[in-house]
Tab-separated table of C-alpha atoms and ligand atoms in Angstrom:
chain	number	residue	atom	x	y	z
F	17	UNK	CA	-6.648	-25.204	-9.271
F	18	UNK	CA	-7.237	-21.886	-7.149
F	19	UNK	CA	-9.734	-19.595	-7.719
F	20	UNK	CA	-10.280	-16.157	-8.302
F	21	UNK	CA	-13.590	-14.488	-7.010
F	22	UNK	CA	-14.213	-10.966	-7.701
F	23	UNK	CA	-13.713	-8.712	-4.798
F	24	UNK	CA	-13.667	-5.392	-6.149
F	25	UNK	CA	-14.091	-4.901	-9.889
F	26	UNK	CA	-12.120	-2.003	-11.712
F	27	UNK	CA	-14.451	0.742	-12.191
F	28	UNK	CA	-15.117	0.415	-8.347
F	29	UNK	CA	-11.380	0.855	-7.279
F	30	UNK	CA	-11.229	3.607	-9.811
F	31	UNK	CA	-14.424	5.697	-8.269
F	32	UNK	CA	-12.987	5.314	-4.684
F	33	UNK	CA	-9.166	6.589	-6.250
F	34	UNK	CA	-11.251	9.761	-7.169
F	35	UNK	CA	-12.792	9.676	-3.726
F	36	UNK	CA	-9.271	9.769	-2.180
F	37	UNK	CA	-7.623	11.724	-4.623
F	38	UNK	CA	-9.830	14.898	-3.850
F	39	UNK	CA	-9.564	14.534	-0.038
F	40	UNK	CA	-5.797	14.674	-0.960
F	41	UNK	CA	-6.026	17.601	-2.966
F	42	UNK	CA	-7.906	19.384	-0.139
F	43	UNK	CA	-5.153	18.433	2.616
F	44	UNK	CA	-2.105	19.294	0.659
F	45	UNK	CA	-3.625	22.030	-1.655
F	46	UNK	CA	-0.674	24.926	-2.296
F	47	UNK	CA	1.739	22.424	-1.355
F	48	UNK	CA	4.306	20.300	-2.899
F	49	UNK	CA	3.708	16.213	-2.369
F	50	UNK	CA	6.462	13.702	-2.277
F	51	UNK	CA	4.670	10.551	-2.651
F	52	UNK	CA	6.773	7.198	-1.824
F	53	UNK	CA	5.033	4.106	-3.333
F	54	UNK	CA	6.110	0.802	-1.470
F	55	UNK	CA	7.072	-1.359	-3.876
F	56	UNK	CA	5.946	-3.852	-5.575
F	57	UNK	CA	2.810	-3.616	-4.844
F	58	UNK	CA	1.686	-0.724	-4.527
F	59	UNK	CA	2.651	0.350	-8.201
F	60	UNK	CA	-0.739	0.606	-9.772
F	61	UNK	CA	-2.434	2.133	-6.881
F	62	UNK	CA	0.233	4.970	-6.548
F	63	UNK	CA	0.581	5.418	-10.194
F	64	UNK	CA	-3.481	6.209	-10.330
F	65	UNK	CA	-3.518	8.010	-7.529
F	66	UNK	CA	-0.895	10.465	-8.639
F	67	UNK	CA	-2.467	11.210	-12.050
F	68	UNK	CA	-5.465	11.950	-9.977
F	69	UNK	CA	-3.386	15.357	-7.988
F	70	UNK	CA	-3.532	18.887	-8.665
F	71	UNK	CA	-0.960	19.477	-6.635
F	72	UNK	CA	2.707	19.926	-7.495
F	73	UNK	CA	3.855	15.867	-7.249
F	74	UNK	CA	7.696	14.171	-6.834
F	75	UNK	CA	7.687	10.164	-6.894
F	76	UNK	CA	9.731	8.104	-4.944
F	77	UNK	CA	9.671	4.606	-4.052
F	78	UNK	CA	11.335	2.313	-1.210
F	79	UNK	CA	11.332	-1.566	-1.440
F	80	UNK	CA	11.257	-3.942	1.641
F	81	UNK	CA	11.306	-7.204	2.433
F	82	UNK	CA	10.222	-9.082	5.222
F	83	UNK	CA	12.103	-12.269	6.899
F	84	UNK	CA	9.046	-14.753	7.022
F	85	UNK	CA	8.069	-14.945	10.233
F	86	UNK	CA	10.636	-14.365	12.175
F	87	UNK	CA	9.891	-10.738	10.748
F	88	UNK	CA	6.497	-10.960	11.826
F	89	UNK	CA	6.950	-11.367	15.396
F	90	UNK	CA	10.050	-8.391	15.133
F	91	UNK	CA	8.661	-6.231	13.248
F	92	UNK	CA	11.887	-5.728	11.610
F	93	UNK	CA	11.673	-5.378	7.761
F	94	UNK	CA	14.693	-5.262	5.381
F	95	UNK	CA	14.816	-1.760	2.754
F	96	UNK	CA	15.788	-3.160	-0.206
F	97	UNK	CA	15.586	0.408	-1.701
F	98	UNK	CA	16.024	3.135	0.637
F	99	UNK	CA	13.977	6.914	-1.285
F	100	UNK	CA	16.616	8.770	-3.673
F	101	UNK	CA	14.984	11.993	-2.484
F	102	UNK	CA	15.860	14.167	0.423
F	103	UNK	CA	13.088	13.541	2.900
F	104	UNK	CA	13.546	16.365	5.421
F	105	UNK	CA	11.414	19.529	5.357
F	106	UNK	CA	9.090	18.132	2.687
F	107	UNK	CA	5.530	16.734	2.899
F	108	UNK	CA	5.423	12.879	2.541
F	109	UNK	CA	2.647	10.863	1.859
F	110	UNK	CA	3.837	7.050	1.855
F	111	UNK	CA	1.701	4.420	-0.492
F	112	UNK	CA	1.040	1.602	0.352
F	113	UNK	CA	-1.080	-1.474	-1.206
F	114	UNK	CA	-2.660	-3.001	1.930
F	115	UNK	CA	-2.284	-2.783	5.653
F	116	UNK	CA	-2.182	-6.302	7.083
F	117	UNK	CA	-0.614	-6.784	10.979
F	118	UNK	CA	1.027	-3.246	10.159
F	119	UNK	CA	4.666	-3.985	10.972
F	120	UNK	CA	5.533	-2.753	7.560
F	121	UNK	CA	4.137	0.524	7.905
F	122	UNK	CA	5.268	0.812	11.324
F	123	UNK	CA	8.584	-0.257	11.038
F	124	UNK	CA	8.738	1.982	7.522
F	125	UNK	CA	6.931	4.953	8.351
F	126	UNK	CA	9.538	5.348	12.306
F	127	UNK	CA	12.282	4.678	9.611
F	128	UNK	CA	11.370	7.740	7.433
F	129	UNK	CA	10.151	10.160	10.629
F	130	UNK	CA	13.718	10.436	11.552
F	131	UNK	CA	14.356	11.853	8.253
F	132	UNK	CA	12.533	14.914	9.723
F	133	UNK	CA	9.729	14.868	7.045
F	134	UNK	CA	7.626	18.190	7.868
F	135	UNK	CA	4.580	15.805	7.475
F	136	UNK	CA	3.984	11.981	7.193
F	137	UNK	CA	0.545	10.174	6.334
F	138	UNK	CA	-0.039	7.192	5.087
F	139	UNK	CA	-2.338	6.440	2.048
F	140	UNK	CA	-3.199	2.825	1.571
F	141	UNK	CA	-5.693	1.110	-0.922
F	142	UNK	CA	-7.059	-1.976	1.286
F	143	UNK	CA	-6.794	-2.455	5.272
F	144	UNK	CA	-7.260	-5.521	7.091
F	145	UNK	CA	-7.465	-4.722	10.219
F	146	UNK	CA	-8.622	-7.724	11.388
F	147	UNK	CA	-4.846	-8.958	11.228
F	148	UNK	CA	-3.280	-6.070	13.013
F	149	UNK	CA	-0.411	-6.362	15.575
F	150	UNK	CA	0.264	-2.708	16.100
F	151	UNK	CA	-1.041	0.111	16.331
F	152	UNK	CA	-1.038	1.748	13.456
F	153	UNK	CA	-4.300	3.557	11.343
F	154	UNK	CA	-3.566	4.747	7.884
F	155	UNK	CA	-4.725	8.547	7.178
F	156	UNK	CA	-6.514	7.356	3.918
F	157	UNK	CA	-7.859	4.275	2.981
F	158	UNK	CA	-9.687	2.843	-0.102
F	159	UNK	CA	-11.392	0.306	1.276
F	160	UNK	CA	-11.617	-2.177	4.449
F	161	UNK	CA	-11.702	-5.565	3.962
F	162	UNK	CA	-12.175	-8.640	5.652
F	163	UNK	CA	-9.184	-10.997	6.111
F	164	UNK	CA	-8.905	-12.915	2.762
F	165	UNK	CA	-5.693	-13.261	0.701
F	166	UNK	CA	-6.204	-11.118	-2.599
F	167	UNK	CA	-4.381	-10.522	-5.504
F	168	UNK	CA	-4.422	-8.251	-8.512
F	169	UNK	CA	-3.864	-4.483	-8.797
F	170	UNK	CA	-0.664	-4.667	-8.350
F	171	UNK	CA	-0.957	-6.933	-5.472
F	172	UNK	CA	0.581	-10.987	-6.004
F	173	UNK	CA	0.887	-14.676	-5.390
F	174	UNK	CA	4.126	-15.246	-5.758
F	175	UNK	CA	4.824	-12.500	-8.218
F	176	UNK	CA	1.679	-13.463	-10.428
F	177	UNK	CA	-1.731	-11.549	-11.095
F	178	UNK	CA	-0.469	-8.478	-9.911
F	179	UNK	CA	-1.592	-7.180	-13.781
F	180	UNK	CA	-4.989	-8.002	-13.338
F	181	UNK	CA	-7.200	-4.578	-13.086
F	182	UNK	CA	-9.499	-5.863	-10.127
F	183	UNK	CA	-8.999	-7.029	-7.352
F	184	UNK	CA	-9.955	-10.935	-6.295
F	185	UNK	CA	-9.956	-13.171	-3.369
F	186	UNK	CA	-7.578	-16.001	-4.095
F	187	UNK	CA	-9.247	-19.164	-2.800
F	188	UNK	CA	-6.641	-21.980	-2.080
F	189	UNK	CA	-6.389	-25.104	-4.627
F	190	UNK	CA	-8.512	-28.098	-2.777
F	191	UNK	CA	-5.389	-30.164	-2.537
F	192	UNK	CA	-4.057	-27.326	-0.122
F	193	UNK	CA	-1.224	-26.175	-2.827
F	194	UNK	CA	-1.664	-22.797	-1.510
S	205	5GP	P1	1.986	-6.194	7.042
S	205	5GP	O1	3.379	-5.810	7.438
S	205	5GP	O2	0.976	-5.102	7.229
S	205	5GP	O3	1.550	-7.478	7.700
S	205	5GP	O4	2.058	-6.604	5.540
S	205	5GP	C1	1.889	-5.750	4.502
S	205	5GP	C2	2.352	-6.419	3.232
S	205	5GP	O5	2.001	-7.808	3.181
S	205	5GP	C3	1.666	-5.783	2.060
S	205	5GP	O6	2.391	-4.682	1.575
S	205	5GP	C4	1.620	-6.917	1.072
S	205	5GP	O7	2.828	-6.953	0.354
S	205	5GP	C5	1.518	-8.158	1.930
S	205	5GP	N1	0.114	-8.595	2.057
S	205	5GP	C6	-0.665	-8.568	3.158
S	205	5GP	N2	-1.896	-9.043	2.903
S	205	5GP	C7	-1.904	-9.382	1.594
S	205	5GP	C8	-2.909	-9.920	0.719
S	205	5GP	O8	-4.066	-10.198	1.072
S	205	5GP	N3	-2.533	-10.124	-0.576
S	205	5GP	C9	-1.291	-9.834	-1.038
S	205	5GP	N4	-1.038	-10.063	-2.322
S	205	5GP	N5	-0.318	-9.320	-0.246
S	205	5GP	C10	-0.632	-9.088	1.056
């Protein structure tokens, strides 16, 4: 069976979402916020986040896939779901759930500059940089991590434990199932 270890319990991730949210508030005080989540898994994250701004706040999402790792090498990344709203003129802040090689990000974040946003910054909950290809530095992050696979808030194994309210390191079965 895998196992889950505790990596960062609930009330932890919640302190550091205040920690963020109020550097966010500062930035973009006065202003009006569209905030993209990336989905999946970056549901829970932006839906905290967002209860946590003062500011006036529109949500959006985009979904991507990647193409294995054929994808990984490319950097190219499929949008599944492109944003509804119009992203020209208007301050974007793009959530994501963890930065990993960062050919997401990159590939996502080129995609929606030549929208003409008036601003773009990236707000991510985890970063691994020990895994990145590019280079690419999010504006605010929750917390760095070392490279493990982890699941929960929001984040998956194959579309499981993404409703668990921590966040755990997913150690692989001793059989080598995952
Ligand atoms: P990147 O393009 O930066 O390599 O990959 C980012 C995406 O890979 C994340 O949005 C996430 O979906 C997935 N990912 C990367 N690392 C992890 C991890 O440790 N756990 C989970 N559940 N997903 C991850």
């Amino acid at each position: 069976m895998e196992r889950l270890e505790v990596l960062m319990p609930e009330a932890v991730i919640q302190a550091r979402i205040g920690e963020l949210a109020a550097k966010i508030n500062h930035d973009y005080a006065g202003k009006e916020l569209l905030v993209v989540g990336i989905l999946r898994g970056a549901f829970i994250f932006l839906a905290d986040l967002v209860r946590r701004l003062e500011m006036p706040v529109v949500v959006d999402f985009v979904a991507v896939s990647s193409y294995g790792q054929a994808t990984r090498s490319s950097g190219v990344v499929r949008i599944l779901k492109d944003v509804d709203e119009s992203v020209t003129g208007r301050q974007l802040l793009l959530v994501e759930d963890i930065v990993d090689s960062g050919l997401t990000l990159k590939y996502l974040s080129e995609y929606l500059r030549a929208k003409q946003p008036a601003d773009l910054r990236v707000c991510t909950l985890l970063d691994k940089p020990d895994r990145r290809q590019v280079d690419i530095k999010p504006d605010y992050n929750g917390f760095t991590i070392p490279d493990h696979y982890v699941v929960g808030y929001g984040l998956d194994c194959g579309q499981h434990y993404r409703n668990l309210p921590g966040i755990y390191i997913l150690h692989p079965d001793q059989d080598g199932g995952l």
